[in-house]
XYZ file of C-alpha atoms in Angstrom:
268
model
C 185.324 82.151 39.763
C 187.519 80.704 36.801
C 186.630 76.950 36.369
C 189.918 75.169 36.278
C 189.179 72.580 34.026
C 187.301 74.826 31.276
C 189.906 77.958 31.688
C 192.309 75.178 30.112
C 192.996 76.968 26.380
C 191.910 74.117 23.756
C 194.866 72.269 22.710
C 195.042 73.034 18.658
C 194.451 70.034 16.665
C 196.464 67.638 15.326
C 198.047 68.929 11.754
C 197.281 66.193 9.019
C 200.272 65.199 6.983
C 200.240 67.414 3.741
C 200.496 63.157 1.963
C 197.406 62.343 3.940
C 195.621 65.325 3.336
C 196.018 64.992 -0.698
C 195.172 61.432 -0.182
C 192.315 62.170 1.770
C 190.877 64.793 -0.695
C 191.566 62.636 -3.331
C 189.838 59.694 -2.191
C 186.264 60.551 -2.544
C 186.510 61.463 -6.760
C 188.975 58.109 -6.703
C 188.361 55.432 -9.559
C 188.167 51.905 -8.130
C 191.457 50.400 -9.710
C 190.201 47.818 -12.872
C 189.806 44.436 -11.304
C 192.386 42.943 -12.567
C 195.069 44.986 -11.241
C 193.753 44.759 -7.803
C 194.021 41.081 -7.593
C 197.597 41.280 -8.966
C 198.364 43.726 -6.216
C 196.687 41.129 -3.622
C 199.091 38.437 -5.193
C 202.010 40.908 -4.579
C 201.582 41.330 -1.257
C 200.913 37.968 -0.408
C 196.884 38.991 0.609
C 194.684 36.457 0.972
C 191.116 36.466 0.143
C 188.703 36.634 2.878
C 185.926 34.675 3.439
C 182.143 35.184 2.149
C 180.366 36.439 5.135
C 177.145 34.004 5.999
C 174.192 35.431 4.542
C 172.778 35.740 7.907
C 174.345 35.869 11.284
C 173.152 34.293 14.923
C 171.019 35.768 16.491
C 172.822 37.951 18.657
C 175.990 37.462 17.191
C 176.895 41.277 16.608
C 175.975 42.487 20.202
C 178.957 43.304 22.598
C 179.500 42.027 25.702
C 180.641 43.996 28.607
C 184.259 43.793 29.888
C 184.058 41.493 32.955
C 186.085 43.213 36.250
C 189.316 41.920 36.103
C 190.460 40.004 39.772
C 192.610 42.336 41.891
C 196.291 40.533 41.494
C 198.617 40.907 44.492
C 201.883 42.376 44.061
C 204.527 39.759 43.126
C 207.111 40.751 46.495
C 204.293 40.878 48.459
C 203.854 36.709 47.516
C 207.593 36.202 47.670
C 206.974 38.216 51.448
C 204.439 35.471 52.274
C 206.809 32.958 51.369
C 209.382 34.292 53.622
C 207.694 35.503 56.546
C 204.556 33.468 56.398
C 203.171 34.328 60.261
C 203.366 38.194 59.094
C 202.316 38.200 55.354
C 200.169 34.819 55.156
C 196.925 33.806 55.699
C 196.800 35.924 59.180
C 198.631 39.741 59.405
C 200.290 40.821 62.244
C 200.990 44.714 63.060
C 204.929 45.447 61.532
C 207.044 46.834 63.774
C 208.254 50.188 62.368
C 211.663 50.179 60.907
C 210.485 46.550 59.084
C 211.031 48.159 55.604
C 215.066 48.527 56.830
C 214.886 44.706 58.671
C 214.040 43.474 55.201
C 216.748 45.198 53.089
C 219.086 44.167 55.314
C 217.820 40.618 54.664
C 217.309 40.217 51.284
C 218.814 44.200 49.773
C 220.309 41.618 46.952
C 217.357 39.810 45.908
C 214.466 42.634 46.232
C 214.296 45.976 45.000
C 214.089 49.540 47.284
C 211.186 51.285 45.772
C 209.230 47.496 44.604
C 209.875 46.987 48.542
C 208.089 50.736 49.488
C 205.240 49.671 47.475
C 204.550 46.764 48.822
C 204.571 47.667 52.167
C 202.355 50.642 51.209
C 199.593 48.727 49.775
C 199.864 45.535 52.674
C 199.710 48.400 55.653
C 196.663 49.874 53.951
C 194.843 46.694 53.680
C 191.778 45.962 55.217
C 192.766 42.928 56.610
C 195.809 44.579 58.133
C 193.853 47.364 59.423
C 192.027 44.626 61.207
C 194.667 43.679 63.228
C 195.709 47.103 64.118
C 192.314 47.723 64.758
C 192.504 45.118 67.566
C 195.164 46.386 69.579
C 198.041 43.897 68.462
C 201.366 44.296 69.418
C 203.608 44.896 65.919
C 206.220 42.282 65.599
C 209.485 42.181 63.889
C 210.514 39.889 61.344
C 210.722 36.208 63.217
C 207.388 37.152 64.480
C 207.899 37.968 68.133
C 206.195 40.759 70.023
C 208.347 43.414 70.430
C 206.651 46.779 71.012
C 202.565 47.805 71.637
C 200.656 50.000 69.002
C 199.952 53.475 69.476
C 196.484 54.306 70.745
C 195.896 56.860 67.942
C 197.233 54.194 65.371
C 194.539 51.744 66.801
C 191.674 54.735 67.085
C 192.081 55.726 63.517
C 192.243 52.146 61.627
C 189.195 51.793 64.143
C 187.753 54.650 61.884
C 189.110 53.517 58.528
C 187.665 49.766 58.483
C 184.385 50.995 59.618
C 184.529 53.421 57.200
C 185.100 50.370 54.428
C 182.398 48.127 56.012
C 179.528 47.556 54.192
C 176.313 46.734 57.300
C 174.442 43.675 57.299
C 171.128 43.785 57.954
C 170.056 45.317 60.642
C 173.167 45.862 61.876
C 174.019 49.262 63.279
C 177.394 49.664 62.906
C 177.662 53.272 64.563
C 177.038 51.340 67.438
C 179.395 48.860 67.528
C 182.264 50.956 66.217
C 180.963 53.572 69.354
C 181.669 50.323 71.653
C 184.953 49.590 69.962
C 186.307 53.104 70.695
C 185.151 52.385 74.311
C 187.246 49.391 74.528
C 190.523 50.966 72.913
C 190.279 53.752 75.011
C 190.226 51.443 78.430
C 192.625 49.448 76.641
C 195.214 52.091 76.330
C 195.323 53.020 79.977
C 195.092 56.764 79.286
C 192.827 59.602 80.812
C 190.257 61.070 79.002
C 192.278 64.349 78.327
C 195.693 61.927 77.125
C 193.840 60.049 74.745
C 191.709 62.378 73.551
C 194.760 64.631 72.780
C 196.199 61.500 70.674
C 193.428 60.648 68.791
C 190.803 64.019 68.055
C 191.037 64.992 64.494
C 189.145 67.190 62.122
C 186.287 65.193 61.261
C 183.264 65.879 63.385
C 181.461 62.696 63.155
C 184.201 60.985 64.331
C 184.927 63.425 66.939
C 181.131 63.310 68.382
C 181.569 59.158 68.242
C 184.883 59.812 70.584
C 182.478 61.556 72.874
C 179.547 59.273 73.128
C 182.329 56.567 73.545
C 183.840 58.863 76.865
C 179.968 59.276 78.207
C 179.636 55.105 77.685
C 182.873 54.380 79.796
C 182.196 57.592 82.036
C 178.288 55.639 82.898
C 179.882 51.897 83.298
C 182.177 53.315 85.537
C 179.994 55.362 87.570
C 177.577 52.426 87.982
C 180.266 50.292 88.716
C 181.298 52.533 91.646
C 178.093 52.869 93.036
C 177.731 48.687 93.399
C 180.996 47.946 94.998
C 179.804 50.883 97.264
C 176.960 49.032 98.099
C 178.467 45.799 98.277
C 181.123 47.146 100.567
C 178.204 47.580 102.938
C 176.265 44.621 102.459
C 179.290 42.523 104.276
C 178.263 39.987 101.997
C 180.466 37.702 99.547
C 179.880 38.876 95.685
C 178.003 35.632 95.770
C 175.323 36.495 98.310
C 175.449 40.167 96.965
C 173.878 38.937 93.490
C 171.747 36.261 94.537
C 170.669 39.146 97.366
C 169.696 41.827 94.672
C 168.697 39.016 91.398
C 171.591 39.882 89.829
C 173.951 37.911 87.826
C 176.983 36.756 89.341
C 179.670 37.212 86.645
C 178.139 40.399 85.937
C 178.674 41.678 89.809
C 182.565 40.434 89.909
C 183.230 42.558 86.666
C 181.914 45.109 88.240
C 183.556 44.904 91.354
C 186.780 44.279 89.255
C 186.185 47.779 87.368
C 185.103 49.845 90.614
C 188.796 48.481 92.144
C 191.089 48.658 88.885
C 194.522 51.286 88.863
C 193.543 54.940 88.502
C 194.098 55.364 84.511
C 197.798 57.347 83.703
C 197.723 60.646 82.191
């Protein structure tokens, strides 16, 4: 199998300038010029004489010091953004609502340019921090900041996947878990079956795919239990009140319950 790096043919080197070569040659068999002319030849050229070096240096003095990381600098339209549209490019992102890139050329086509503009948008939409808020299941707003239109389930499952994927754990912290829980929640979020969503948001990686699952089976036991207690409640002919205090349950806990056993079928 050819190695496509190392099948590159060597790139012949650089030819030395027939001057430079003689010089070169030359230099090695080279008289030092007499002393006198070379300080006339400083004076020509206007050298100056350096300085003695000390006759011993600090201690350390000679060692170099690693380049310190530079700080990541945000793209200048992405500041003069902020300045515009503060509640979408400030402290706090909101979700864009598609077609943005063509709401802000129509604004300000005079004052920014078409391909700065595609940049900037590229890198704020791939943000972690605007991940985040796709992540949550925001609505994406247009440019005065109102709510116009919901987010995609498969655009909510897969910056799900991407921050997680960026998230370092703290300890103890088990983030397959929690990002198992959050898929859950975006999936009864969305209002989908199993089979829609699942149709959205499967892709080809198989960890992800096997969290998807697990996160069906968790929603697929809640609501199974969930059935099961209104069932029982129904026959009690108690109030959820008596139910909970009748079984040692917690109350809240028994109204969510009864609140999930009763919700809309989900839409395919």
């Amino acid at each position: 199998m050819n190695d496509p790096v190392n099948d590159l043919p060597t790139p012949p080197a650089e030819a030395t300038p027939p001057a430079a070569a003689a010089e070169a040659a030359a230099a090695p068999h080279a008289q030092p010029a007499p002393r006198a002319n070379r300080r006339a030849g400083r004076r020509r050229f206007g050298a100056r004489r350096e300085p003695a070096a000390p006759a011993s240096a600090p201690e350390g003095a000679g060692e170099q010091r690693p380049p310190q990381p530079q700080p990541r600098r945000t793209h200048p339209l992405l500041e003069q953004l902020a300045g515009w549209y503060p509640h979408l490019f400030g402290a706090q992102f909101l979700p864009l609502k598609r077609g943005i890139f063509h709401d802000l050329m129509a604004a300000h086509g005079e004052a920014i340019d078409k391909d700065a503009l595609k940049l900037a948008l590229s890198i704020h939409t791939r943000s972690t921090r605007y991940l985040n808020a796709v992540a949550q299941g925001m609505k994406r707003h247009d440019l005065q900041g109102q709510a116009v239109e919901d987010m995609a389930p498969e655009h909510v499952h897969h910056a799900l996947l991407e921050v997680f994927r960026r998230r370092k754990p703290r300890d103890g912290e088990d983030l397959t878990a929690t990002l198992r829980r959050r898929i859950a929640q975006a999936f009864e979020a969305s209002g989908l079956t199993r089979e829609a969503y699942d149709a959205l948001v499967r892709g080809r990686d198989d960890k992800a795919n096997a969290l998807l699952d697990e996160a069906f089976a968790e929603v697929a036991e809640r609501d199974a239990k969930a059935e099961a207690l209104a069932r029982a409640f129904e026959a009690s002919g108690a109030t959820p009140e008596q139910f909970a205090d009748m079984y040692g349950m917690d109350r809240r806990a028994v109204t969510q319950s009864l609140a999930r056993a009763r919700r809309p079928q989900a839409k395919g």
